[in-house]
Coordinates of N, CA and C in Angstrom, one line a residue:
X20 N 12.7 18.0 9.4 CA 13.1 18.2 10.4 C 12.8 16.7 11.6
X21 N 14.1 16.5 11.0 CA 14.2 15.1 11.9 C 13.8 15.7 13.9
X22 N 13.4 14.9 14.9 CA 12.9 15.6 16.0 C 13.4 14.1 17.2
X23 N 13.5 13.0 16.9 CA 13.8 11.7 17.1 C 12.4 11.5 17.4
X24 N 13.6 10.6 18.4 CA 12.0 8.9 18.2 C 11.1 8.3 20.1
X25 N 10.4 8.1 19.6 CA 9.8 6.9 21.0 C 9.8 6.0 20.2
X26 N 10.0 4.3 21.7 CA 9.7 3.2 21.4 C 8.9 2.8 21.0
X27 N 8.8 1.9 20.1 CA 7.5 1.1 19.7 C 7.3 0.1 19.9
X28 N 6.1 -0.9 19.7 CA 6.1 -1.9 21.5 C 6.1 -3.4 20.9
X29 N 7.0 -3.0 19.5 CA 6.9 -5.0 18.8 C 8.6 -5.7 19.0
X30 N 9.3 -4.3 19.9 CA 10.0 -5.6 20.4 C 10.4 -5.6 21.8
X31 N 9.6 -5.0 22.7 CA 9.0 -4.5 24.1 C 8.6 -6.3 25.0
X32 N 7.9 -6.5 24.0 CA 7.2 -7.8 24.7 C 8.4 -8.4 25.6
X33 N 7.2 -8.5 26.9 CA 7.4 -9.6 27.9 C 9.4 -8.8 28.7
X34 N 8.6 -7.4 29.0 CA 9.6 -6.9 29.4 C 11.1 -6.8 28.9
X35 N 11.5 -7.1 27.9 CA 12.7 -6.5 27.1 C 13.3 -5.8 26.9
X36 N 14.1 -4.8 26.5 CA 14.3 -3.7 26.5 C 15.9 -4.0 25.4
X37 N 14.9 -3.6 24.3 CA 16.1 -3.7 22.7 C 17.5 -2.2 23.4
X38 N 17.9 -2.8 22.3 CA 18.7 -0.9 21.9 C 18.8 -0.5 20.7
X39 N 18.3 0.7 21.2 CA 18.6 1.8 20.0 C 19.2 2.5 19.1
X40 N 19.9 2.6 18.2 CA 20.5 3.4 17.8 C 20.0 3.7 16.1
X41 N 19.5 5.2 17.0 CA 18.5 6.3 15.4 C 19.7 7.6 15.3
X42 N 19.8 7.8 13.7 CA 20.8 8.8 13.5 C 20.5 9.4 12.5
X43 N 19.8 11.0 12.8 CA 19.0 11.6 11.7 C 20.1 13.0 11.9
X44 N 21.3 13.1 12.4 CA 22.1 14.4 12.1 C 23.8 13.8 10.9
X45 N 23.6 12.9 10.2 CA 25.2 12.3 9.4 C 24.6 13.1 8.0
X46 N 23.1 11.6 7.7 CA 23.4 11.5 6.3 C 21.8 13.1 6.1
X47 N 21.1 13.7 5.0 CA 20.9 14.6 5.8 C 19.1 14.7 4.6
X48 N 17.9 14.2 4.8 CA 17.5 13.5 3.6 C 17.1 11.6 4.1
X49 N 18.2 11.3 4.7 CA 17.7 10.2 5.3 C 17.7 9.7 7.1
X50 N 17.9 9.1 7.7 CA 18.1 8.5 8.9 C 17.8 6.3 9.3
X51 N 18.9 7.0 9.8 CA 19.4 5.6 9.7 C 18.9 4.8 11.4
X52 N 18.3 3.5 11.4 CA 17.7 3.3 12.6 C 18.6 1.6 12.1
X53 N 18.6 1.3 13.8 CA 19.0 -0.5 14.3 C 18.3 -0.6 15.8
X54 N 17.5 -1.7 15.8 CA 16.8 -2.2 16.9 C 17.3 -3.5 17.0
X55 N 18.2 -3.8 17.8 CA 18.6 -4.8 17.9 C 18.2 -5.7 19.7
X56 N 17.6 -6.3 19.6 CA 17.8 -7.4 21.0 C 18.4 -9.0 21.0
X57 N 19.1 -8.6 22.8 CA 20.4 -9.5 22.8 C 20.3 -11.0 23.7
X58 N 19.0 -10.9 24.2 CA 18.4 -12.5 25.6 C 18.0 -12.9 24.4
X59 N 17.9 -13.2 22.9 CA 17.6 -14.7 22.2 C 16.7 -15.3 22.8
X60 N 15.3 -14.1 23.3 CA 13.9 -15.0 23.8 C 13.3 -14.4 22.7
X61 N 12.2 -15.1 21.9 CA 11.7 -14.4 20.3 C 10.3 -14.1 21.1
X62 N 10.0 -13.5 20.3 CA 9.0 -12.4 19.7 C 7.8 -12.6 18.8
X63 N 6.6 -12.9 19.5 CA 5.9 -13.6 18.2 C 4.8 -12.4 18.4
X64 N 4.5 -11.6 16.8 CA 4.1 -10.5 16.6 C 3.2 -11.1 16.0
X65 N 1.3 -10.5 16.1 CA 0.3 -11.3 14.7 C -0.3 -10.2 14.1
X66 N 0.1 -9.4 15.0 CA -0.9 -8.0 13.8 C 0.5 -6.9 13.7
X67 N -0.1 -5.9 13.5 CA 0.6 -4.9 12.7 C 1.1 -4.0 14.1
X68 N 2.3 -4.0 14.6 CA 3.3 -3.4 15.8 C 4.4 -2.4 15.4
X69 N 4.2 -1.1 15.6 CA 5.6 -0.2 15.9 C 6.4 -1.0 15.9
X70 N 7.8 -0.8 15.6 CA 9.2 -1.2 16.4 C 10.0 -0.3 16.6
X71 N 9.4 1.4 15.5 CA 9.7 2.2 16.6 C 8.4 3.5 15.8
X72 N 8.7 5.1 16.4 CA 8.4 5.9 15.9 C 9.2 6.9 15.5
X73 N 9.3 8.2 14.8 CA 9.5 8.2 14.8 C 8.9 10.1 14.4
X74 N 9.7 11.1 14.8 CA 8.8 12.6 15.2 C 10.0 13.2 14.2
X75 N 9.2 14.2 13.7 CA 9.4 14.9 12.6 C 8.6 16.2 12.5
X76 N 9.5 17.6 12.3 CA 8.6 19.0 12.4 C 8.4 19.4 10.7
X77 N 7.5 19.4 10.2 CA 7.5 20.1 9.1 C 7.6 21.3 9.4
X78 N 8.5 22.0 8.4 CA 9.2 23.4 7.2 C 8.2 23.6 6.7
X79 N 7.2 23.5 6.0 CA 6.2 23.9 5.3 C 4.9 23.1 5.0
X80 N 4.2 24.1 4.7 CA 3.1 23.1 4.3 C 3.4 21.5 3.2
X81 N 2.1 21.2 3.3 CA 2.7 20.4 2.0 C 2.4 18.8 2.6
X82 N 3.2 17.9 1.1 CA 3.1 16.4 1.4 C 4.3 15.7 1.5
X83 N 4.6 15.7 2.5 CA 6.5 14.5 2.1 C 6.7 12.6 2.5
X84 N 6.7 12.2 0.7 CA 6.6 11.0 0.8 C 7.5 10.3 1.7
X85 N 7.4 8.8 2.0 CA 9.0 8.4 2.6 C 9.0 6.9 2.3
X86 N 10.1 6.4 2.0 CA 10.4 4.9 1.6 C 11.2 4.4 2.9
X87 N 11.4 3.4 3.4 CA 11.4 2.5 4.0 C 12.8 1.5 3.2
X88 N 14.2 1.8 3.8 CA 15.5 1.2 2.1 C 16.1 0.3 3.4
X89 N 16.0 -0.7 2.2 CA 16.8 -1.9 3.5 C 16.8 -2.3 4.3
X90 N 16.0 -3.1 4.8 CA 14.9 -3.1 5.7 C 14.8 -4.4 5.2
X91 N 15.5 -4.8 6.9 CA 15.2 -6.5 7.5 C 15.5 -7.2 8.7
X92 N 14.9 -7.9 9.3 CA 14.8 -9.2 10.7 C 15.6 -10.4 10.2
X93 N 16.9 -9.8 11.6 CA 17.4 -11.5 10.9 C 16.6 -12.2 13.3
X94 N 16.8 -13.4 12.5 CA 16.4 -14.2 13.1 C 17.7 -14.3 14.9
X95 N 17.7 -15.5 15.2 CA 19.1 -15.5 16.2 C 19.8 -16.6 16.1
X96 N 20.1 -16.9 15.0 CA 20.9 -18.4 14.9 C 22.3 -17.6 14.8
X97 N 23.4 -18.9 15.8 CA 24.0 -18.2 16.7 C 25.4 -19.1 15.4
X98 N 26.6 -18.3 15.0 CA 27.1 -17.4 14.8 C 26.3 -16.5 13.7
X99 N 25.3 -17.0 12.4 CA 25.4 -16.3 11.7 C 23.7 -16.0 11.8
X100 N 22.4 -15.0 12.3 CA 21.7 -15.0 12.3 C 21.3 -14.0 10.6
X101 N 20.7 -14.8 10.2 CA 19.4 -14.4 9.0 C 18.5 -14.1 9.2
X102 N 18.1 -13.4 7.8 CA 16.8 -12.5 7.7 C 15.2 -13.5 7.9
X103 N 14.5 -13.2 8.4 CA 13.3 -14.0 8.4 C 12.6 -12.9 6.9
X104 N 12.4 -13.9 6.2 CA 10.9 -13.5 5.3 C 9.7 -13.3 6.0
X105 N 8.8 -12.9 4.4 CA 7.4 -12.6 4.7 C 6.9 -11.1 5.7
X106 N 8.2 -10.4 6.2 CA 7.7 -9.7 7.2 C 7.2 -8.0 6.4
X107 N 6.5 -7.9 6.5 CA 5.8 -6.3 6.0 C 6.1 -4.8 6.1
X108 N 6.6 -4.0 5.8 CA 6.9 -3.2 6.5 C 6.1 -1.7 5.4
X109 N 5.8 -1.3 6.3 CA 5.2 0.4 6.3 C 5.7 1.4 6.3
X110 N 5.4 2.2 4.9 CA 6.1 4.2 5.0 C 4.5 4.8 4.9
X111 N 4.2 5.1 4.4 CA 3.4 6.8 3.7 C 4.0 7.5 4.0
X112 N 3.4 8.7 4.1 CA 4.1 10.5 3.9 C 3.7 11.6 4.5
X113 N 4.3 12.1 5.5 CA 4.4 13.7 6.0 C 3.7 14.3 5.9
X114 N 2.1 14.7 6.2 CA 1.3 15.5 6.0 C 1.7 16.7 6.8
X115 N 1.9 18.5 6.8 CA 2.3 19.2 6.8 C 1.3 20.0 7.1
X116 N 0.8 20.8 8.0 CA -0.6 22.2 7.3 C 0.2 23.3 7.9

């Protein structure tokens, strides 16, 4: 069961406060996430950093795979932001004991 989320460090550099929109209720089995920074400053990420951390409660012992779909980061080109290539996304599995 989806419980909520906490902010990651990836987009909060330099005191920026992104807008987080996370919907874990509308579509069972799916969580929709959007994170936006609107101040136009760049963020250099040179290592692995979390965008956000999702929190779950497993209902039954076992391992549950996680997949990431439609993942993209856009640049700040105006009026039409463009996808930034070369970003790696990682998912894994929930393990409940």
